[in-house]
Amino acid sequence: MKKSIFYHAGCPVCVSAEQDIVGLIGERNVEIVHLGEDKSRITEAEKTGIKSVPALVTPAGHVLHINFGASMADVKG
Amino acid sequence: MKKSIFYHAGCPVCVSAEQDIVGLIGERNVEIVHLGEDKSRITEAEKTGIKSVPALVTPAGHVLHINFGASMADVKG
């Protein structure tokens, strides 16, 4: 199965959601991307349709915004 | 594994998210509750901390609000 991608920015809401998502779908099925540490991937995240983090992109390319930690504007600083 | 519970209200955002969640974690691992059709479970959902639908409650009892379809006030009508 193609991996999902979980984008976050290290915020408390993000960390909690990451643990829940990894628990639900399994660590090997999801790539974790920390946009605060890897700013080169912010453009990719925005192109996918991500407006805030944490967010999960499914293998089909659908964006699931999960709770609300920070807007992409905040992530870009 | 204890099941997750996916609460929704039949809105387009809900239906799309339901398909994604079922695809990710597997139909047998999640109970689907349509709050519009089963209003007796609205109180349970609110007690768990659900503010809007669609939302997923993990086996640990954590609430993941996924995208935004409708507020609980809208669901209650």
PDB file of N, CA, C and O in Angstrom, chain A residues 1 4 16-17 20-21 23-25 56 58-60 62-67, chain B residues 1 4 16-17 20-21 23-25 56 58-60 62-67:
ATOM      1  N   MET A   1       0.841  -1.198   0.000  1.00  0.00           N
ATOM      2  CA  MET A   1       0.000   0.000   0.000  1.00  0.00           C
ATOM      3  C   MET A   1       0.874   1.246   0.000  1.00  0.00           C
ATOM      4  O   MET A   1       1.868   1.309   0.711  1.00  0.00           O
ATOM      5  N   SER A   4       0.563   6.905   3.522  1.00  0.00           N
ATOM      6  CA  SER A   4      -0.012   8.208   3.808  1.00  0.00           C
ATOM      7  C   SER A   4       1.131   9.119   4.252  1.00  0.00           C
ATOM      8  O   SER A   4       2.214   8.653   4.587  1.00  0.00           O
ATOM      9  N   SER A  16       0.217  14.933  19.660  1.00  0.00           N
ATOM     10  CA  SER A  16      -0.864  14.071  20.134  1.00  0.00           C
ATOM     11  C   SER A  16      -1.545  13.374  18.961  1.00  0.00           C
ATOM     12  O   SER A  16      -1.774  12.164  18.981  1.00  0.00           O
ATOM     13  N   ALA A  17      -1.842  14.143  17.898  1.00  0.00           N
ATOM     14  CA  ALA A  17      -2.505  13.561  16.726  1.00  0.00           C
ATOM     15  C   ALA A  17      -1.594  12.548  16.044  1.00  0.00           C
ATOM     16  O   ALA A  17      -2.047  11.513  15.550  1.00  0.00           O
ATOM     17  N   ASP A  20      -1.834   9.293  17.778  1.00  0.00           N
ATOM     18  CA  ASP A  20      -3.111   8.634  17.486  1.00  0.00           C
ATOM     19  C   ASP A  20      -3.113   8.023  16.085  1.00  0.00           C
ATOM     20  O   ASP A  20      -3.555   6.893  15.893  1.00  0.00           O
ATOM     21  N   ILE A  21      -2.623   8.778  15.108  1.00  0.00           N
ATOM     22  CA  ILE A  21      -2.640   8.299  13.723  1.00  0.00           C
ATOM     23  C   ILE A  21      -1.707   7.102  13.555  1.00  0.00           C
ATOM     24  O   ILE A  21      -2.062   6.100  12.917  1.00  0.00           O
ATOM     25  N   GLY A  23      -0.870   5.041  15.819  1.00  0.00           N
ATOM     26  CA  GLY A  23      -1.523   3.924  16.497  1.00  0.00           C
ATOM     27  C   GLY A  23      -2.629   3.312  15.659  1.00  0.00           C
ATOM     28  O   GLY A  23      -2.843   2.100  15.679  1.00  0.00           O
ATOM     29  N   LEU A  24      -3.330   4.124  14.904  1.00  0.00           N
ATOM     30  CA  LEU A  24      -4.477   3.646  14.130  1.00  0.00           C
ATOM     31  C   LEU A  24      -4.063   2.957  12.832  1.00  0.00           C
ATOM     32  O   LEU A  24      -4.630   1.936  12.457  1.00  0.00           O
ATOM     33  N   ILE A  25      -3.110   3.551  12.112  1.00  0.00           N
ATOM     34  CA  ILE A  25      -2.825   3.005  10.779  1.00  0.00           C
ATOM     35  C   ILE A  25      -1.464   2.323  10.694  1.00  0.00           C
ATOM     36  O   ILE A  25      -1.176   1.682   9.687  1.00  0.00           O
ATOM     37  N   LEU A  56      -3.248  14.892   7.465  1.00  0.00           N
ATOM     38  CA  LEU A  56      -2.870  13.599   6.899  1.00  0.00           C
ATOM     39  C   LEU A  56      -3.283  13.574   5.437  1.00  0.00           C
ATOM     40  O   LEU A  56      -4.419  13.899   5.105  1.00  0.00           O
ATOM     41  N   THR A  58      -3.948  11.079   2.423  1.00  0.00           N
ATOM     42  CA  THR A  58      -4.156   9.641   2.207  1.00  0.00           C
ATOM     43  C   THR A  58      -3.427   9.190   0.943  1.00  0.00           C
ATOM     44  O   THR A  58      -3.026  10.024   0.124  1.00  0.00           O
ATOM     45  N   PRO A  59      -3.285   7.867   0.762  1.00  0.00           N
ATOM     46  CA  PRO A  59      -2.650   7.366  -0.465  1.00  0.00           C
ATOM     47  C   PRO A  59      -3.367   7.854  -1.730  1.00  0.00           C
ATOM     48  O   PRO A  59      -2.756   7.986  -2.779  1.00  0.00           O
ATOM     49  N   ALA A  60      -4.677   8.163  -1.611  1.00  0.00           N
ATOM     50  CA  ALA A  60      -5.441   8.669  -2.761  1.00  0.00           C
ATOM     51  C   ALA A  60      -5.236  10.167  -2.964  1.00  0.00           C
ATOM     52  O   ALA A  60      -5.770  10.739  -3.923  1.00  0.00           O
ATOM     53  N   HIS A  62      -6.117  12.561  -0.728  1.00  0.00           N
ATOM     54  CA  HIS A  62      -7.105  13.373  -0.010  1.00  0.00           C
ATOM     55  C   HIS A  62      -6.482  13.957   1.250  1.00  0.00           C
ATOM     56  O   HIS A  62      -5.726  13.292   1.952  1.00  0.00           O
ATOM     57  N   VAL A  63      -6.825  15.206   1.535  1.00  0.00           N
ATOM     58  CA  VAL A  63      -6.286  15.858   2.723  1.00  0.00           C
ATOM     59  C   VAL A  63      -7.279  15.765   3.873  1.00  0.00           C
ATOM     60  O   VAL A  63      -8.438  16.160   3.728  1.00  0.00           O
ATOM     61  N   LEU A  64      -6.827  15.229   4.985  1.00  0.00           N
ATOM     62  CA  LEU A  64      -7.627  15.214   6.209  1.00  0.00           C
ATOM     63  C   LEU A  64      -6.966  16.156   7.209  1.00  0.00           C
ATOM     64  O   LEU A  64      -5.889  15.860   7.720  1.00  0.00           O
ATOM     65  N   HIS A  65      -7.588  17.325   7.417  1.00  0.00           N
ATOM     66  CA  HIS A  65      -7.100  18.234   8.458  1.00  0.00           C
ATOM     67  C   HIS A  65      -7.595  17.701   9.799  1.00  0.00           C
ATOM     68  O   HIS A  65      -8.799  17.507   9.983  1.00  0.00           O
ATOM     69  N   ILE A  66      -6.677  17.439  10.699  1.00  0.00           N
ATOM     70  CA  ILE A  66      -7.019  16.790  11.968  1.00  0.00           C
ATOM     71  C   ILE A  66      -6.824  17.782  13.109  1.00  0.00           C
ATOM     72  O   ILE A  66      -5.715  18.250  13.339  1.00  0.00           O
ATOM     73  N   ASN A  67      -7.923  18.079  13.798  1.00  0.00           N
ATOM     74  CA  ASN A  67      -7.888  19.102  14.849  1.00  0.00           C
ATOM     75  C   ASN A  67      -7.225  20.361  14.288  1.00  0.00           C
ATOM     76  O   ASN A  67      -7.231  20.588  13.083  1.00  0.00           O
TER      77      ASN A  67
ATOM     78  N   MET B   1      -8.456  -5.571  19.048  1.00  0.00           N
ATOM     79  CA  MET B   1      -8.309  -4.121  19.297  1.00  0.00           C
ATOM     80  C   MET B   1      -9.684  -3.501  19.467  1.00  0.00           C
ATOM     81  O   MET B   1     -10.614  -3.828  18.748  1.00  0.00           O
ATOM     82  N   SER B   4     -12.458   2.053  16.948  1.00  0.00           N
ATOM     83  CA  SER B   4     -12.649   3.489  16.932  1.00  0.00           C
ATOM     84  C   SER B   4     -14.115   3.746  16.596  1.00  0.00           C
ATOM     85  O   SER B   4     -14.821   2.866  16.119  1.00  0.00           O
ATOM     86  N   SER B  16     -17.038  11.770   2.489  1.00  0.00           N
ATOM     87  CA  SER B  16     -15.688  11.670   1.929  1.00  0.00           C
ATOM     88  C   SER B  16     -14.695  11.226   2.995  1.00  0.00           C
ATOM     89  O   SER B  16     -13.880  10.321   2.777  1.00  0.00           O
ATOM     90  N   ALA B  17     -14.787  11.842   4.172  1.00  0.00           N
ATOM     91  CA  ALA B  17     -13.865  11.496   5.259  1.00  0.00           C
ATOM     92  C   ALA B  17     -14.096  10.059   5.720  1.00  0.00           C
ATOM     93  O   ALA B  17     -13.147   9.343   6.042  1.00  0.00           O
ATOM     94  N   ASP B  20     -12.317   7.737   3.469  1.00  0.00           N
ATOM     95  CA  ASP B  20     -10.868   7.782   3.705  1.00  0.00           C
ATOM     96  C   ASP B  20     -10.486   7.025   4.977  1.00  0.00           C
ATOM     97  O   ASP B  20      -9.520   6.259   4.985  1.00  0.00           O
ATOM     98  N   ILE B  21     -11.251   7.256   6.036  1.00  0.00           N
ATOM     99  CA  ILE B  21     -10.933   6.616   7.323  1.00  0.00           C
ATOM    100  C   ILE B  21     -11.113   5.102   7.238  1.00  0.00           C
ATOM    101  O   ILE B  21     -10.261   4.330   7.702  1.00  0.00           O
ATOM    102  N   GLY B  23     -10.873   3.326   4.609  1.00  0.00           N
ATOM    103  CA  GLY B  23      -9.774   2.839   3.778  1.00  0.00           C
ATOM    104  C   GLY B  23      -8.471   2.737   4.554  1.00  0.00           C
ATOM    105  O   GLY B  23      -7.680   1.822   4.332  1.00  0.00           O
ATOM    106  N   LEU B  24      -8.256   3.660   5.478  1.00  0.00           N
ATOM    107  CA  LEU B  24      -6.992   3.706   6.213  1.00  0.00           C
ATOM    108  C   LEU B  24      -6.937   2.694   7.349  1.00  0.00           C
ATOM    109  O   LEU B  24      -5.910   2.045   7.551  1.00  0.00           O
ATOM    110  N   ILE B  25      -8.007   2.601   8.110  1.00  0.00           N
ATOM    111  CA  ILE B  25      -7.905   1.764   9.306  1.00  0.00           C
ATOM    112  C   ILE B  25      -8.718   0.473   9.207  1.00  0.00           C
ATOM    113  O   ILE B  25      -8.599  -0.385  10.079  1.00  0.00           O
ATOM    114  N   LEU B  56     -13.446  11.398  14.641  1.00  0.00           N
ATOM    115  CA  LEU B  56     -13.085  10.021  14.963  1.00  0.00           C
ATOM    116  C   LEU B  56     -12.632   9.956  16.417  1.00  0.00           C
ATOM    117  O   LEU B  56     -11.813  10.761  16.848  1.00  0.00           O
ATOM    118  N   THR B  58     -10.668   7.670  18.973  1.00  0.00           N
ATOM    119  CA  THR B  58      -9.740   6.535  18.947  1.00  0.00           C
ATOM    120  C   THR B  58     -10.082   5.567  20.073  1.00  0.00           C
ATOM    121  O   THR B  58     -10.812   5.918  21.001  1.00  0.00           O
ATOM    122  N   PRO B  59      -9.528   4.343  20.013  1.00  0.00           N
ATOM    123  CA  PRO B  59      -9.750   3.390  21.109  1.00  0.00           C
ATOM    124  C   PRO B  59      -9.314   3.947  22.460  1.00  0.00           C
ATOM    125  O   PRO B  59      -9.850   3.565  23.490  1.00  0.00           O
ATOM    126  N   ALA B  60      -8.363   4.890  22.460  1.00  0.00           N
ATOM    127  CA  ALA B  60      -7.916   5.491  23.719  1.00  0.00           C
ATOM    128  C   ALA B  60      -8.840   6.612  24.178  1.00  0.00           C
ATOM    129  O   ALA B  60      -8.624   7.201  25.234  1.00  0.00           O
ATOM    130  N   HIS B  62      -9.398   9.477  22.432  1.00  0.00           N
ATOM    131  CA  HIS B  62      -9.008  10.790  21.926  1.00  0.00           C
ATOM    132  C   HIS B  62      -9.896  11.182  20.750  1.00  0.00           C
ATOM    133  O   HIS B  62     -10.218  10.354  19.901  1.00  0.00           O
ATOM    134  N   VAL B  63     -10.265  12.455  20.703  1.00  0.00           N
ATOM    135  CA  VAL B  63     -11.120  12.944  19.620  1.00  0.00           C
ATOM    136  C   VAL B  63     -10.271  13.572  18.522  1.00  0.00           C
ATOM    137  O   VAL B  63      -9.460  14.462  18.783  1.00  0.00           O
ATOM    138  N   LEU B  64     -10.429  13.075  17.310  1.00  0.00           N
ATOM    139  CA  LEU B  64      -9.797  13.688  16.149  1.00  0.00           C
ATOM    140  C   LEU B  64     -10.896  14.318  15.304  1.00  0.00           C
ATOM    141  O   LEU B  64     -11.687  13.620  14.677  1.00  0.00           O
ATOM    142  N   HIS B  65     -10.946  15.653  15.316  1.00  0.00           N
ATOM    143  CA  HIS B  65     -11.882  16.349  14.429  1.00  0.00           C
ATOM    144  C   HIS B  65     -11.261  16.381  13.046  1.00  0.00           C
ATOM    145  O   HIS B  65     -10.145  16.860  12.880  1.00  0.00           O
ATOM    146  N   ILE B  66     -11.966  15.850  12.066  1.00  0.00           N
ATOM    147  CA  ILE B  66     -11.396  15.695  10.725  1.00  0.00           C
ATOM    148  C   ILE B  66     -12.119  16.624   9.758  1.00  0.00           C
ATOM    149  O   ILE B  66     -13.326  16.491   9.549  1.00  0.00           O
ATOM    150  N   ASN B  67     -11.361  17.554   9.179  1.00  0.00           N
ATOM    151  CA  ASN B  67     -11.966  18.581   8.331  1.00  0.00           C
ATOM    152  C   ASN B  67     -13.145  19.200   9.074  1.00  0.00           C
ATOM    153  O   ASN B  67     -13.192  19.209  10.298  1.00  0.00           O
TER     154      ASN B  67
END
